[in-house]
CSV table of C-alpha atoms in Angstrom, one decimal:
chain,number,residue,atom,x,y,z
A,1,UNK,CA,7.1,62.1,18.4
A,2,UNK,CA,10.2,60.0,18.2
A,3,UNK,CA,9.0,57.9,21.1
A,4,UNK,CA,5.6,57.4,19.5
A,5,UNK,CA,7.2,56.4,16.2
A,6,UNK,CA,9.6,54.1,18.0
A,7,UNK,CA,6.8,52.5,20.0
A,8,UNK,CA,4.8,51.9,16.8
A,9,UNK,CA,7.8,50.3,15.2
A,10,UNK,CA,8.4,48.2,18.2
A,11,UNK,CA,4.8,47.2,18.4
A,12,UNK,CA,4.8,46.4,14.7
A,13,UNK,CA,7.8,44.1,15.1
A,14,UNK,CA,6.2,42.5,18.1
A,15,UNK,CA,3.1,41.7,16.1
A,16,UNK,CA,5.3,40.4,13.2
A,17,UNK,CA,7.3,38.2,15.6
A,18,UNK,CA,4.0,36.8,17.0
A,19,UNK,CA,2.6,36.1,13.6
A,20,UNK,CA,5.9,34.6,12.5
A,21,UNK,CA,5.9,32.3,15.6
A,22,UNK,CA,2.3,31.2,14.8
A,23,UNK,CA,3.3,30.5,11.2
A,24,UNK,CA,6.3,28.6,12.4
A,25,UNK,CA,4.1,26.5,14.8
A,26,UNK,CA,1.7,25.8,12.0
A,27,UNK,CA,4.5,24.7,9.7
A,28,UNK,CA,5.7,22.5,12.5
A,29,UNK,CA,2.3,20.9,12.7
A,30,UNK,CA,2.3,20.5,9.0
A,31,UNK,CA,5.6,18.7,9.2
A,32,UNK,CA,4.3,16.4,11.9
A,33,UNK,CA,1.2,15.6,9.8
A,34,UNK,CA,3.3,15.0,6.8
A,35,UNK,CA,5.5,12.6,8.8
A,36,UNK,CA,2.5,10.8,10.1
A,37,UNK,CA,1.1,10.5,6.6
A,38,UNK,CA,4.4,9.1,5.4
A,39,UNK,CA,4.3,6.5,8.2
A,40,UNK,CA,0.8,5.6,7.3
A,41,UNK,CA,1.7,5.1,3.6
A,42,UNK,CA,4.7,3.0,4.6
A,43,UNK,CA,2.5,0.9,6.8
A,44,UNK,CA,0.0,0.5,3.9
A,45,UNK,CA,2.7,-0.3,1.5
A,46,UNK,CA,4.1,-3.1,3.8
A,47,UNK,CA,0.5,-4.5,4.2
A,48,UNK,CA,0.0,-4.4,0.4
A,49,UNK,CA,3.3,-6.1,-0.2
A,50,UNK,CA,2.4,-8.8,2.4
A,51,UNK,CA,-1.0,-9.4,0.8
A,52,UNK,CA,0.5,-9.4,-2.7
A,53,UNK,CA,3.1,-12.0,-1.6
A,54,UNK,CA,0.3,-14.2,0.0
A,55,UNK,CA,-1.8,-14.0,-3.2
A,56,UNK,CA,1.2,-14.7,-5.3
A,57,UNK,CA,2.0,-17.8,-3.2
A,58,UNK,CA,-1.6,-19.0,-3.5
A,59,UNK,CA,-1.5,-18.4,-7.3
A,60,UNK,CA,1.7,-20.3,-7.7
A,61,UNK,CA,0.2,-23.2,-5.6
A,62,UNK,CA,-2.9,-23.3,-7.7
A,63,UNK,CA,-0.8,-23.1,-10.9
A,64,UNK,CA,1.3,-26.1,-9.7
A,65,UNK,CA,-1.9,-28.1,-9.0
A,66,UNK,CA,-3.3,-27.3,-12.4
A,67,UNK,CA,0.0,-28.3,-14.0
A,68,UNK,CA,-0.1,-31.6,-12.1
A,69,UNK,CA,-3.7,-32.2,-13.1
A,70,UNK,CA,-2.9,-31.5,-16.8
A,71,UNK,CA,0.0,-33.9,-16.7
A,72,UNK,CA,-2.2,-36.7,-15.3
A,73,UNK,CA,-5.4,-35.9,-17.2
A,74,UNK,CA,-4.4,-37.2,-20.7
A,75,UNK,CA,-3.7,-40.6,-19.2
A,76,UNK,CA,-7.0,-40.7,-17.4
A,77,UNK,CA,-8.8,-39.7,-20.5
A,78,UNK,CA,-7.1,-42.4,-22.4
A,79,UNK,CA,-8.0,-44.9,-19.7
A,80,UNK,CA,-11.7,-43.9,-19.8
A,81,UNK,CA,-11.8,-44.1,-23.6
A,82,UNK,CA,-10.2,-47.6,-23.5
A,83,UNK,CA,-12.7,-48.5,-20.8
A,84,UNK,CA,-15.5,-47.2,-23.1
A,85,UNK,CA,-14.3,-49.3,-26.0
A,86,UNK,CA,-14.1,-52.4,-23.8
A,87,UNK,CA,-17.7,-51.8,-22.6
A,88,UNK,CA,-18.8,-51.2,-26.2
A,89,UNK,CA,-17.3,-54.5,-27.3
A,90,UNK,CA,-19.0,-56.4,-24.5
């Protein structure tokens, strides 16, 4: 009877060890997937930062062009109104 009980206990521990190894393997896969997801997010973050930088550069360029146009526009408007007055007087 002792041998039967001992074999059951040994068998139970063997099953537990097998299940623990499977669980450990699954956890290892989870860690690998987690690391891959982190790498993907890092990649996406770098792409987003690059796109944001490009858009910001384009915005700043357009902003400079609009500022330059606004600086020149009043003079051109004044020239056109003077030209209109001259045409009206003729």
